[in-house]
Short mmCIF file of C-alpha atoms (C1' of nucleotides) in Angstrom, two decimals:
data_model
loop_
_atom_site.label_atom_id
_atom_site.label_comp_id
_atom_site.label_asym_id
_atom_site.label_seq_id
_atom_site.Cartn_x
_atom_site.Cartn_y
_atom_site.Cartn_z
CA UNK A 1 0.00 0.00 0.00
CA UNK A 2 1.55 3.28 -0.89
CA UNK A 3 2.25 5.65 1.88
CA UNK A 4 0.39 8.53 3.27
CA UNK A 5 2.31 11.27 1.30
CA UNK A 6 0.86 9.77 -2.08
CA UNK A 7 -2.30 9.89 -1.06
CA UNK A 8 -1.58 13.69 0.25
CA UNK A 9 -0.57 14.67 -3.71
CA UNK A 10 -2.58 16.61 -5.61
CA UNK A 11 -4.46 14.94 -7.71
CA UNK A 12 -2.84 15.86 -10.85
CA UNK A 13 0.47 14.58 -9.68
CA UNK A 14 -0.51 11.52 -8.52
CA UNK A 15 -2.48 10.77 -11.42
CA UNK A 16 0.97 11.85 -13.38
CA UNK A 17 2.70 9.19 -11.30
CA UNK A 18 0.28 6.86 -11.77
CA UNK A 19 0.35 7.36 -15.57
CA UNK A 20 3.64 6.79 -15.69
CA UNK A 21 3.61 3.54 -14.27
CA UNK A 22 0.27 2.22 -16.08
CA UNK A 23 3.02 2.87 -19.19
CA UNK A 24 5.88 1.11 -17.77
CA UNK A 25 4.34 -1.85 -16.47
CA UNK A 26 2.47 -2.22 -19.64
CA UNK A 27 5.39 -1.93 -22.00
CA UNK A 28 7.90 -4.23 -19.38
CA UNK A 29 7.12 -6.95 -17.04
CA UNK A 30 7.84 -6.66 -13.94
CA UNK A 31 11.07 -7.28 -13.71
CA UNK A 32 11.97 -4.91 -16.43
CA UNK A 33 9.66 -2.48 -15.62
CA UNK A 34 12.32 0.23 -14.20
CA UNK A 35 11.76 3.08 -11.10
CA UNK A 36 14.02 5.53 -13.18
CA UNK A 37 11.38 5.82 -16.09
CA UNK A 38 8.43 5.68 -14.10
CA UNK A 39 10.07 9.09 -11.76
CA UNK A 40 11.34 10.71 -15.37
CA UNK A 41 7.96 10.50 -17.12
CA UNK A 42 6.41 10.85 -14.02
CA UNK A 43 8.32 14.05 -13.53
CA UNK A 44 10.08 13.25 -10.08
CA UNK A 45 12.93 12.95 -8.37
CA UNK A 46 13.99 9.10 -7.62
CA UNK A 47 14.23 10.29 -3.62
CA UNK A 48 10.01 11.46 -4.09
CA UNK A 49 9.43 7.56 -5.63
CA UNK A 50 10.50 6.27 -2.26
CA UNK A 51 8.19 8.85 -0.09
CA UNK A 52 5.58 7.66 -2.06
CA UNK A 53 6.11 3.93 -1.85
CA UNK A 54 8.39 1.80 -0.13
CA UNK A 55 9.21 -0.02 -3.05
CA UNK A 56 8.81 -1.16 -6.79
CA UNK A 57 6.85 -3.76 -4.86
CA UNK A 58 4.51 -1.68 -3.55
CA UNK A 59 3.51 0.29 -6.41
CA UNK A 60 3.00 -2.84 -8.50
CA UNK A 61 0.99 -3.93 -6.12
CA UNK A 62 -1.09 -0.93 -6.19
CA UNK A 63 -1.66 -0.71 -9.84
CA UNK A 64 -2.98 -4.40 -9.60
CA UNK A 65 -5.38 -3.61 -7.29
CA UNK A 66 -6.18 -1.08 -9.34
CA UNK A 67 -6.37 -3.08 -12.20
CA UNK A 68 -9.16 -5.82 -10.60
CA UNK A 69 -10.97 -3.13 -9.30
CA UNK A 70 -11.38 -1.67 -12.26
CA UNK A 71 -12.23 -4.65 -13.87
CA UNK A 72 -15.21 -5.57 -11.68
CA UNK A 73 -17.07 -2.68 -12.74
CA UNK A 74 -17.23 -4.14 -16.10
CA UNK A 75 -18.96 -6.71 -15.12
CA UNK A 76 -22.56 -6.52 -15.08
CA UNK A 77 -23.71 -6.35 -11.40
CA UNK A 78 -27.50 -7.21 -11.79
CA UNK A 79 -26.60 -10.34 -13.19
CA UNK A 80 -23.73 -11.42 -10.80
CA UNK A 81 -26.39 -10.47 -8.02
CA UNK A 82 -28.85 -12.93 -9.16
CA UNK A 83 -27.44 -15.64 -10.23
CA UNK A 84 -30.27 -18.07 -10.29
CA UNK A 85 -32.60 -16.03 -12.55
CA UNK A 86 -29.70 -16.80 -15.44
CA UNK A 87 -28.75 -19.62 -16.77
CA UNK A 88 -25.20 -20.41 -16.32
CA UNK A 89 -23.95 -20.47 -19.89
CA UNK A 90 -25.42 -16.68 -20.08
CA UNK A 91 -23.67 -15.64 -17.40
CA UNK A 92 -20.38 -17.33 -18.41
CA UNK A 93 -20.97 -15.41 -21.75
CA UNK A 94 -21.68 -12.37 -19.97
CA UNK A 95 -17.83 -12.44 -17.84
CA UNK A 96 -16.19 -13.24 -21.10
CA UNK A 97 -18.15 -10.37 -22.94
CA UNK A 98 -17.43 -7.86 -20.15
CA UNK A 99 -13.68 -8.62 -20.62
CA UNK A 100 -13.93 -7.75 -24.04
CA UNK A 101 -15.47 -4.35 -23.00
CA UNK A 102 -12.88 -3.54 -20.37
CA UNK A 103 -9.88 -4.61 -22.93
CA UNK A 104 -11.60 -2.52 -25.15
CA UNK A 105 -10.95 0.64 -23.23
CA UNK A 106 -8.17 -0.54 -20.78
CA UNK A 107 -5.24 -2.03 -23.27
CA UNK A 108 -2.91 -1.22 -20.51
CA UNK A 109 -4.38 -2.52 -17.79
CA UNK A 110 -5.43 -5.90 -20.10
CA UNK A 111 -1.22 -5.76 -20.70
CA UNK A 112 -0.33 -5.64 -16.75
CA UNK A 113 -2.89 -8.17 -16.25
CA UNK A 114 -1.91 -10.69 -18.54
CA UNK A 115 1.27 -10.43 -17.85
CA UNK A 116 0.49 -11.42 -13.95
CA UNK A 117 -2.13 -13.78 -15.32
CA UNK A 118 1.18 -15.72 -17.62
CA UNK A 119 3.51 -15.64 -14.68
CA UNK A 120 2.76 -17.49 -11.52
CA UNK A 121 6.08 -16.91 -10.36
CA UNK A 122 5.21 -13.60 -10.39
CA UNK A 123 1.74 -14.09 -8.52
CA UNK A 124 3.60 -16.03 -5.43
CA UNK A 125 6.10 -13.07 -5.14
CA UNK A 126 3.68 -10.58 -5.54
CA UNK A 127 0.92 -12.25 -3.14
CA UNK A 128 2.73 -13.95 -0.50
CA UNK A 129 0.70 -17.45 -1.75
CA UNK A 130 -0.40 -18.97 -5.13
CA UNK A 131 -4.23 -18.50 -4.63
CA UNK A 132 -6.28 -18.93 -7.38
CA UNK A 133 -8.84 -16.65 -6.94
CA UNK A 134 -10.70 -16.83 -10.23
CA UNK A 135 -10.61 -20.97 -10.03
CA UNK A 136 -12.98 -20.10 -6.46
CA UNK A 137 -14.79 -17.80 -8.31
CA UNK A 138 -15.91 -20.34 -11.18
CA UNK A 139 -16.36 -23.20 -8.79
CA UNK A 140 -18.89 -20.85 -7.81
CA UNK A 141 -20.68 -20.35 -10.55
CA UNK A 142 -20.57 -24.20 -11.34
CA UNK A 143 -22.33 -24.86 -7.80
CA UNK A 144 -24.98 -22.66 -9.13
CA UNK A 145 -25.76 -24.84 -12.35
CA UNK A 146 -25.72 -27.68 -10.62
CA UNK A 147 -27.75 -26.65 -8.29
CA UNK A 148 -30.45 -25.35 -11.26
CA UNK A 149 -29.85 -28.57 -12.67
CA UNK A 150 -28.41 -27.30 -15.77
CA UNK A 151 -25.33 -28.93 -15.61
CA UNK A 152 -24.11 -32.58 -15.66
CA UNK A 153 -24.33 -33.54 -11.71
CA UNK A 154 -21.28 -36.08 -11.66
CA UNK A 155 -18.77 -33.54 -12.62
CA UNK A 156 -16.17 -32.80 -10.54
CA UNK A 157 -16.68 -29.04 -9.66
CA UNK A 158 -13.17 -28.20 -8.76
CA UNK A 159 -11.49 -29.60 -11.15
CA UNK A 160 -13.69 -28.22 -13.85
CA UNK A 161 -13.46 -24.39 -12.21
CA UNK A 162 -9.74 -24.82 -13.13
CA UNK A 163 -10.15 -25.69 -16.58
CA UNK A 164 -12.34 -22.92 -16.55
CA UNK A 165 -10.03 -20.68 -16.10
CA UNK A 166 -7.28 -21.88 -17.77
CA UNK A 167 -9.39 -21.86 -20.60
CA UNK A 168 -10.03 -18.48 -19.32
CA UNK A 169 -6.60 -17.41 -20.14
CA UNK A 170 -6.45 -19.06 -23.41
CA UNK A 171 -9.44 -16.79 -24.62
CA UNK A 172 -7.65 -14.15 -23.96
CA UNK A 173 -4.64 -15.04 -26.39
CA UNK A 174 -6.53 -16.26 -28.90
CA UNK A 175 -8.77 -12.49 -28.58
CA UNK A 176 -5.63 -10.25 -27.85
CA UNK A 177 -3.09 -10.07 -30.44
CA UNK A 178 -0.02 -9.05 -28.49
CA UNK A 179 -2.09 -7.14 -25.70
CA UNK A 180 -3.96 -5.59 -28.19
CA UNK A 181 -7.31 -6.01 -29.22
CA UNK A 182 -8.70 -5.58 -32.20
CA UNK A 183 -11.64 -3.24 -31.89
CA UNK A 184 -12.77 -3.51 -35.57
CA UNK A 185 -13.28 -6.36 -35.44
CA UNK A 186 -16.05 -7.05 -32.49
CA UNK A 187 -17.55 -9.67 -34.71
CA UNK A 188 -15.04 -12.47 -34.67
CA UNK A 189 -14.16 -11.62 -30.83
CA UNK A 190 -17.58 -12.48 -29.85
CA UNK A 191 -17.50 -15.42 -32.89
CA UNK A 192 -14.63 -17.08 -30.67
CA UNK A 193 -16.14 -16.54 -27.20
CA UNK A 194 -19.06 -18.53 -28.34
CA UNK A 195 -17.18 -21.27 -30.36
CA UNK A 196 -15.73 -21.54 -26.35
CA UNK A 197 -19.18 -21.88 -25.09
CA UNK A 198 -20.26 -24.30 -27.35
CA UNK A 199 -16.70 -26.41 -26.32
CA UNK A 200 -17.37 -26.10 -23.19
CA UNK A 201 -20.88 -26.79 -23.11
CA UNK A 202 -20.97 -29.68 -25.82
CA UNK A 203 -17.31 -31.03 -25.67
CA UNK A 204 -15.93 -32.31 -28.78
CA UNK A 205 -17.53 -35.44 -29.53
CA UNK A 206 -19.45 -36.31 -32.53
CA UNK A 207 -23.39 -36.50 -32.31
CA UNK A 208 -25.89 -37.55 -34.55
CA UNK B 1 23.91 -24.77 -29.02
CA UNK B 2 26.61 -25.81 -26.62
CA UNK B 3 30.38 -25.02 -27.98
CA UNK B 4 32.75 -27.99 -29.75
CA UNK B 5 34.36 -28.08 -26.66
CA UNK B 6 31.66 -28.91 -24.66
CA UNK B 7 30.98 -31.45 -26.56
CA UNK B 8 35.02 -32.79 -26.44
CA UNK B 9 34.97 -33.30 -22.97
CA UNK B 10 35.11 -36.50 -21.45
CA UNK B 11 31.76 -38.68 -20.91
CA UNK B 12 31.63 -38.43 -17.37
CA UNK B 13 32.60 -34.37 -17.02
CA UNK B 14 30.16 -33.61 -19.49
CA UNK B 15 27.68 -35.38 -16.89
CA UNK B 16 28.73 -33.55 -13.95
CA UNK B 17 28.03 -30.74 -16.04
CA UNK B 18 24.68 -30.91 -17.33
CA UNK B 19 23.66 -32.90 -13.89
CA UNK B 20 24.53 -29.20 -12.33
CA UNK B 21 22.72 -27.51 -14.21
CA UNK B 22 19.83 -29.75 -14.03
CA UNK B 23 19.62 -29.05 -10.10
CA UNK B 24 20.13 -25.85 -10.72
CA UNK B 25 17.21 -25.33 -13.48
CA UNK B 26 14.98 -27.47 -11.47
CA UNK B 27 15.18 -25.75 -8.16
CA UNK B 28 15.46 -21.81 -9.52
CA UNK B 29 13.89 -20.42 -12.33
CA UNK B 30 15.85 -19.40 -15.23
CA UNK B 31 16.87 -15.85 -13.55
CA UNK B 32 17.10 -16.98 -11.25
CA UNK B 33 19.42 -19.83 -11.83
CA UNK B 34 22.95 -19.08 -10.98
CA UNK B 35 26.26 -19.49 -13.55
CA UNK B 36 28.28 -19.68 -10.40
CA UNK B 37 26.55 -21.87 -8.71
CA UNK B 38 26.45 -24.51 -11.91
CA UNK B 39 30.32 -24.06 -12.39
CA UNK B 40 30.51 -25.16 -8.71
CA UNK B 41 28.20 -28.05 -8.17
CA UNK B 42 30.10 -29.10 -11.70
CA UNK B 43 33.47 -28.60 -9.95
CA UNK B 44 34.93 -26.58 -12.92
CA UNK B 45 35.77 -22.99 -13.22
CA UNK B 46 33.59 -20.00 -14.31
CA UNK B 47 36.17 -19.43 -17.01
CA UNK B 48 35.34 -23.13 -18.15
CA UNK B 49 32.47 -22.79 -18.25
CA UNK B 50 32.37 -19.84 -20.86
CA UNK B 51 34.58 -22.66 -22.89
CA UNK B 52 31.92 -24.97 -23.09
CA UNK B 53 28.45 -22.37 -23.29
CA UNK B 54 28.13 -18.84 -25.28
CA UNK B 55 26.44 -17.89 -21.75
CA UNK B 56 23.90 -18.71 -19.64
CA UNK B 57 20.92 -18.71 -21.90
CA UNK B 58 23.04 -21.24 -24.31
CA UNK B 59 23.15 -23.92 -21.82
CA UNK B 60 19.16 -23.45 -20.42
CA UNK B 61 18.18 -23.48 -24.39
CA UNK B 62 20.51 -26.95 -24.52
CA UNK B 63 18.53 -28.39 -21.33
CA UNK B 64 15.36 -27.52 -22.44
CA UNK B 65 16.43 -29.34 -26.20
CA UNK B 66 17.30 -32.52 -23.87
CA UNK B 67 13.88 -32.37 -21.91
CA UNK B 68 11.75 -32.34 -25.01
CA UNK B 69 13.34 -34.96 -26.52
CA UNK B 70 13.94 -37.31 -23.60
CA UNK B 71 9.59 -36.71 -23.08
CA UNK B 72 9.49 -38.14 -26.80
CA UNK B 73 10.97 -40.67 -25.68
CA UNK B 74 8.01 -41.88 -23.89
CA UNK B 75 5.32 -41.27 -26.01
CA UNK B 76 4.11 -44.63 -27.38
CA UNK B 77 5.67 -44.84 -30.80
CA UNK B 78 3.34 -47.05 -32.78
CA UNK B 79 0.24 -45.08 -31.84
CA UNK B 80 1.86 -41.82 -33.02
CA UNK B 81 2.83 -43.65 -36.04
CA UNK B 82 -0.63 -44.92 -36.64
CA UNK B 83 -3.05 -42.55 -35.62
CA UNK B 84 -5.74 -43.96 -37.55
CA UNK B 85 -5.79 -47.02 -35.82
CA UNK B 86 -6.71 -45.69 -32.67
CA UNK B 87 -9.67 -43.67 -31.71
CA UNK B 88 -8.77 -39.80 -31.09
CA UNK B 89 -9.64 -40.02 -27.45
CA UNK B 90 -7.33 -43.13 -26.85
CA UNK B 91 -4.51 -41.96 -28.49
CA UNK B 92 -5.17 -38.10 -25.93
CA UNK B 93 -5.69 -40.59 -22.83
CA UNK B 94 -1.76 -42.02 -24.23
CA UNK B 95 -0.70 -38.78 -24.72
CA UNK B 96 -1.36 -37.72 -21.07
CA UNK B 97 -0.37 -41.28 -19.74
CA UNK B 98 3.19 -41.09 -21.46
CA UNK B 99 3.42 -37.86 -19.31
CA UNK B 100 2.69 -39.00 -16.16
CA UNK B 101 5.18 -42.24 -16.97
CA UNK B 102 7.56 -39.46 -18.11
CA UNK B 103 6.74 -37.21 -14.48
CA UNK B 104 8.00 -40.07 -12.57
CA UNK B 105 11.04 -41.05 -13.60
CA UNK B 106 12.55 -37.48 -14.61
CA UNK B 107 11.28 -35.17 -12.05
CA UNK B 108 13.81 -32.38 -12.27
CA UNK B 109 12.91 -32.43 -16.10
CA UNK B 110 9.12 -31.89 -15.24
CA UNK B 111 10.04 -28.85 -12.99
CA UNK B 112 11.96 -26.80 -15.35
CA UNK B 113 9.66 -27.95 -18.21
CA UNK B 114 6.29 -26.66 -15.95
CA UNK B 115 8.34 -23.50 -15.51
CA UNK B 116 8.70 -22.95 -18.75
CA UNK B 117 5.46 -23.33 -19.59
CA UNK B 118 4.25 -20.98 -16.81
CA UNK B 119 6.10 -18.23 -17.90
CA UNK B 120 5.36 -16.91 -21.42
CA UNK B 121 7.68 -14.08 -21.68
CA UNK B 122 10.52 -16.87 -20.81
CA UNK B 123 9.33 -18.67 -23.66
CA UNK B 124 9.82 -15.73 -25.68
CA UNK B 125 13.62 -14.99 -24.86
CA UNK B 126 14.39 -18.66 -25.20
CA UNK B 127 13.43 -19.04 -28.67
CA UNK B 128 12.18 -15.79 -30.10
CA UNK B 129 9.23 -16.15 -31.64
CA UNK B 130 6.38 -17.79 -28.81
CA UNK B 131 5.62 -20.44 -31.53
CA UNK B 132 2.93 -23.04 -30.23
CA UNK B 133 4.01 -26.12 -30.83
CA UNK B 134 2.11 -28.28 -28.68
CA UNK B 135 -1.14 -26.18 -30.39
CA UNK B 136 0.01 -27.35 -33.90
CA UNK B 137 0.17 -30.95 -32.36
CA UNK B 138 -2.67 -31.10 -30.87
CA UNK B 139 -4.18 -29.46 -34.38
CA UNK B 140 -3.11 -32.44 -36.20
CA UNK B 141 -4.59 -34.62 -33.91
CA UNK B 142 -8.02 -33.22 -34.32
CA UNK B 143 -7.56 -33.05 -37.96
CA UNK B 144 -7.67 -37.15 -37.87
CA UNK B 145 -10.17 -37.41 -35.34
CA UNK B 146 -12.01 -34.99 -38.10
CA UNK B 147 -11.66 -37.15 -40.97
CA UNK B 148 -12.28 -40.69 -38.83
CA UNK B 149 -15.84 -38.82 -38.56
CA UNK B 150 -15.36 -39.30 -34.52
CA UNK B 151 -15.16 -35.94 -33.93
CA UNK B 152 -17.87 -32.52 -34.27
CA UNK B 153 -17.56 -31.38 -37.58
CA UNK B 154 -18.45 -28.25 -37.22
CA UNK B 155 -15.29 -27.78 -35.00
CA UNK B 156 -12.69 -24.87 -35.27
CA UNK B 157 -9.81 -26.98 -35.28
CA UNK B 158 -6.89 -24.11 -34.43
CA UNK B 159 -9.32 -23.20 -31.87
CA UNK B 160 -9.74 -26.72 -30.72
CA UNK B 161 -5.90 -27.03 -30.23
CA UNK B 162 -5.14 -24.20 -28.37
CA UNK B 163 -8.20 -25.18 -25.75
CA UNK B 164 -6.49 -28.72 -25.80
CA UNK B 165 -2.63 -27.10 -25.34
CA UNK B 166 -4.38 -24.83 -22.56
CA UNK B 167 -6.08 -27.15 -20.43
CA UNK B 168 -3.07 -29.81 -20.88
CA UNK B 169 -0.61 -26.79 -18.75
CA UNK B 170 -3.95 -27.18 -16.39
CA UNK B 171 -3.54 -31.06 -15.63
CA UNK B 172 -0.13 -30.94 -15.04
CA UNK B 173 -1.28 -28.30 -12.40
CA UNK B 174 -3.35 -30.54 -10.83
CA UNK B 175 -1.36 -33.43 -10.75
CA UNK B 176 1.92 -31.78 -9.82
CA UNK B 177 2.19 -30.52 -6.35
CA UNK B 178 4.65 -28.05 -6.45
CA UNK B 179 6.41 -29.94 -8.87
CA UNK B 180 6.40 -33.02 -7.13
CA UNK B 181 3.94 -35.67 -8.89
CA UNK B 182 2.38 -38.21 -6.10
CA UNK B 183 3.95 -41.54 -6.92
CA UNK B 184 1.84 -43.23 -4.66
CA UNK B 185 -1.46 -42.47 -5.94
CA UNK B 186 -1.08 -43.08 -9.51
CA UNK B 187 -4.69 -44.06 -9.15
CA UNK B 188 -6.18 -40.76 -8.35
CA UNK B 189 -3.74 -39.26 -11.34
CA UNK B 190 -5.69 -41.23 -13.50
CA UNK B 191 -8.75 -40.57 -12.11
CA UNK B 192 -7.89 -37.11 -13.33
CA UNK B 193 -6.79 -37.83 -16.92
CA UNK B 194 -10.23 -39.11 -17.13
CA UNK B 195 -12.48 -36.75 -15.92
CA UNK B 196 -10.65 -34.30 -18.01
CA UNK B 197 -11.04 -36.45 -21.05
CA UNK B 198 -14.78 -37.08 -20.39
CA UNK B 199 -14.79 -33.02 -19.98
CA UNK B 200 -13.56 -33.23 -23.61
CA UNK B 201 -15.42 -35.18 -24.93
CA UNK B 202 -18.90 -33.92 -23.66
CA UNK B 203 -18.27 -30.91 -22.02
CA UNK B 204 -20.45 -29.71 -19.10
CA UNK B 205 -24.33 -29.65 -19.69
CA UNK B 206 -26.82 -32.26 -18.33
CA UNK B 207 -27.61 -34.53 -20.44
CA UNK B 208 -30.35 -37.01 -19.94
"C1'" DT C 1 60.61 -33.84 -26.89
"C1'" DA C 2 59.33 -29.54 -29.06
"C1'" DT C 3 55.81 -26.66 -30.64
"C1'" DG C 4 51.44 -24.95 -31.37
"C1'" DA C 5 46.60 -25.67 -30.42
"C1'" DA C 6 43.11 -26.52 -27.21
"C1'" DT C 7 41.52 -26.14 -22.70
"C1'" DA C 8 41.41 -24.55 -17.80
"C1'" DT C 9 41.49 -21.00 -14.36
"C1'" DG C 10 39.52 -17.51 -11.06
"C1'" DA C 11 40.38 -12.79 -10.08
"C1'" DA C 12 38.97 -8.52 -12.06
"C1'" DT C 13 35.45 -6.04 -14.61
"C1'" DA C 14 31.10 -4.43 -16.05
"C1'" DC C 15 26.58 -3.36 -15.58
"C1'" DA C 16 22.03 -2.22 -14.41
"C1'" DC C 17 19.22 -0.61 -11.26
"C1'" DA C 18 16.95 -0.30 -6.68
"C1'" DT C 19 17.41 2.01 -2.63
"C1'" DT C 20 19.36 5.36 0.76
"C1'" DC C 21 20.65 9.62 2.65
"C1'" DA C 22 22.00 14.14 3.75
"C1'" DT C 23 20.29 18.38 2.47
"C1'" DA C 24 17.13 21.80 0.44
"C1'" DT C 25 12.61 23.51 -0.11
"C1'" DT C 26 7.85 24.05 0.76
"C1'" DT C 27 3.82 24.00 3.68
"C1'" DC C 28 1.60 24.26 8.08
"C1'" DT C 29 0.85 26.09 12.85
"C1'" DT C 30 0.42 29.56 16.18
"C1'" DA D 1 7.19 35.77 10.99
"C1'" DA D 2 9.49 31.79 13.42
"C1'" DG D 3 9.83 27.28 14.14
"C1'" DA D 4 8.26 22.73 13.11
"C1'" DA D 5 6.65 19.25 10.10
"C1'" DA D 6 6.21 17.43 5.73
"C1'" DT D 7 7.91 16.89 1.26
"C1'" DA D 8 11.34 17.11 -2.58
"C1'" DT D 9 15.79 16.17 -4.49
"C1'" DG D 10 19.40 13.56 -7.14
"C1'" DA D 11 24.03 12.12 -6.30
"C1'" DA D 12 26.17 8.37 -3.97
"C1'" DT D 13 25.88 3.64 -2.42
"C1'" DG D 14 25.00 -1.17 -2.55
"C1'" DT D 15 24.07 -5.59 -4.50
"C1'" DG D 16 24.42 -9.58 -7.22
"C1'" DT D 17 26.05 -11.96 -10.62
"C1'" DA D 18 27.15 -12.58 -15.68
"C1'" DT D 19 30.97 -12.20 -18.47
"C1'" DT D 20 35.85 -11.26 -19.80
"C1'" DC D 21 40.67 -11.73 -19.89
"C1'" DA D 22 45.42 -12.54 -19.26
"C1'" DT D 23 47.83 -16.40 -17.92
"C1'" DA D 24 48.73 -21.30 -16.86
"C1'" DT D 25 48.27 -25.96 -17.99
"C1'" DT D 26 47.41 -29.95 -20.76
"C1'" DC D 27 47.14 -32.28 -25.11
"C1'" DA D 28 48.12 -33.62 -29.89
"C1'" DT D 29 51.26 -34.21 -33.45
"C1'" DA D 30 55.49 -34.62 -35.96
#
DNA sequence: TATGAATATGAATACACATTCATATTTCTT
DNA sequence: AAGAAATATGAATGTGTATTCATATTCATA
């Protein structure tokens, strides 16, 4: 968490600062992400960095938590609210369409995000532990469908919330062409999200 | 690629070598792999070891060329050879079988392999372009299944393959414990291989 | 056994940044 | 306006390790 004294900046500044490092972290991982450009396009001294934060650490942290936060608003809240009155393959649709939208107007935050989402390495050293929030999150969902009887009752929900989302992440590289997305081209986007749908829903197998 | 000399040395040196680097690569990430500590656990000099290897990056590629094709190794040969013969789901269950053989006997190899895969921007700076491989594999398989008529015609093959590559990196996450595969319960591992294939092959919706 | 080529050695170098620190400047308090 | 508190500054420091290099040793060949 960034110290008191960023929070005490005037809002320009800190939004300069903050800037700075949305286009840093974007364009490096990480690793390679350096405190010297983020202070020179930010328009600081290296000394201010550290009354701000008490590390690289700490701002990365920051503009992840950023990043999520943001990203929740995109998705529609009526709908995650009531579960039950959707069916689960509409609100799976809806999550993946609501990425789209947020990608749409947040290519760097997509960037940052993928890159944490590609790197678990990364995740452990940046949360203390591996925890794989968005597996709990579509175990969830899965509970629901069973529950509506919409969904084949001797699956194995955990397991199945992890290919979830590793399928999760697979959307997004077959959507994002190097962290960018293709915004003409809304069409085939929402083409391939349903093509997943229909995978995940039907599997693979002939029928007649 | 390794230097002459490297390849001059005597039988048993050579194994020190590469044996060093193997603990090395399997308990630290690339990065964070040390030269120094290699060129110790080897018992040869850092200069020596600039005989053998252009630099660090020269040796990892080199390990990673041994791990791929030791894995090879244990992939049954006369399916692969006569895909036809066997139905596209038997020949996946093989696939995934041949890893788990593979898992127990090499497990350093499994551990720097797994962090390789886990870390996309690695894959990039070890060979340049992030070409998908195990996609175009899996591609070919479907395009069999395809023409054997066992598999949903209507399919998006490319799209297919990179679901498949996807939520393979997603089993060896569940099976692997922090790298360590349960030889005891080989049972439960293919438990796992199975649900996933039925997952596959029908996906998720009731069905009555 | 002499001579040049190949190989071995490890101390010295290079580098790239994150982080610190002593000092200067601004803002706040009364 | 004076003193205190907060903030700003950027040069200097520290760290870790990959890589180089000048020199020593071993090997191959005639």
């Amino acid at each position: 968490m960034p110290k008191a004294t960023f929070f005490n900046l005037p809002e320009a500044k800190r939004a300069r600062v903050i800037d700075a490092a949305l286009d840093e972290f974007a364009a490096n991982s990480y690793h390679k992400a350096r405190v010297t450009a983020i202070a020179e396009k930010a328009g600081i001294a290296m000394g201010s960095f550290y009354q701000y934060f008490t590390d690289k650490k700490d701002l990365f942290k920051y503009i992840v938590d950023l990043t999520v936060n943001k990203k929740l608003e995109y998705i529609n809240h009526d709908m995650m609210a009531n579960k039950e009155k959707y069916g689960f393959f509409q609100l799976l649709r809806e999550i993946y369409l609501s990425g789209i939208r947020f990608a749409q107007e947040n290519p760097r935050l997509v960037a940052i995000g993928n890159a944490l989402l590609t790197d678990k390495e990364l995740q452990q050293e940046i949360w203390g532990e591996y925890q794989d929030t968005s597996s709990a999150f579509f175990q969830q969902l899965l509970e629901v469908g069973l529950a509506n009887g919409e969904l084949d009752p001797q699956m194995d929900s955990a397991l199945v919330a992890k290919f979830l989302t590793s399928l999760t992440y697979s959307l997004t590289d077959s959507i994002y062409k190097d962290g960018e997305i293709d915004l003409a081209d809304l069409e085939s986007e929402m083409v391939t999200i349903d093509k997943m749908l229909y995978f995940i829903e039907n599997g693979i197998k002939k029928r007649d």
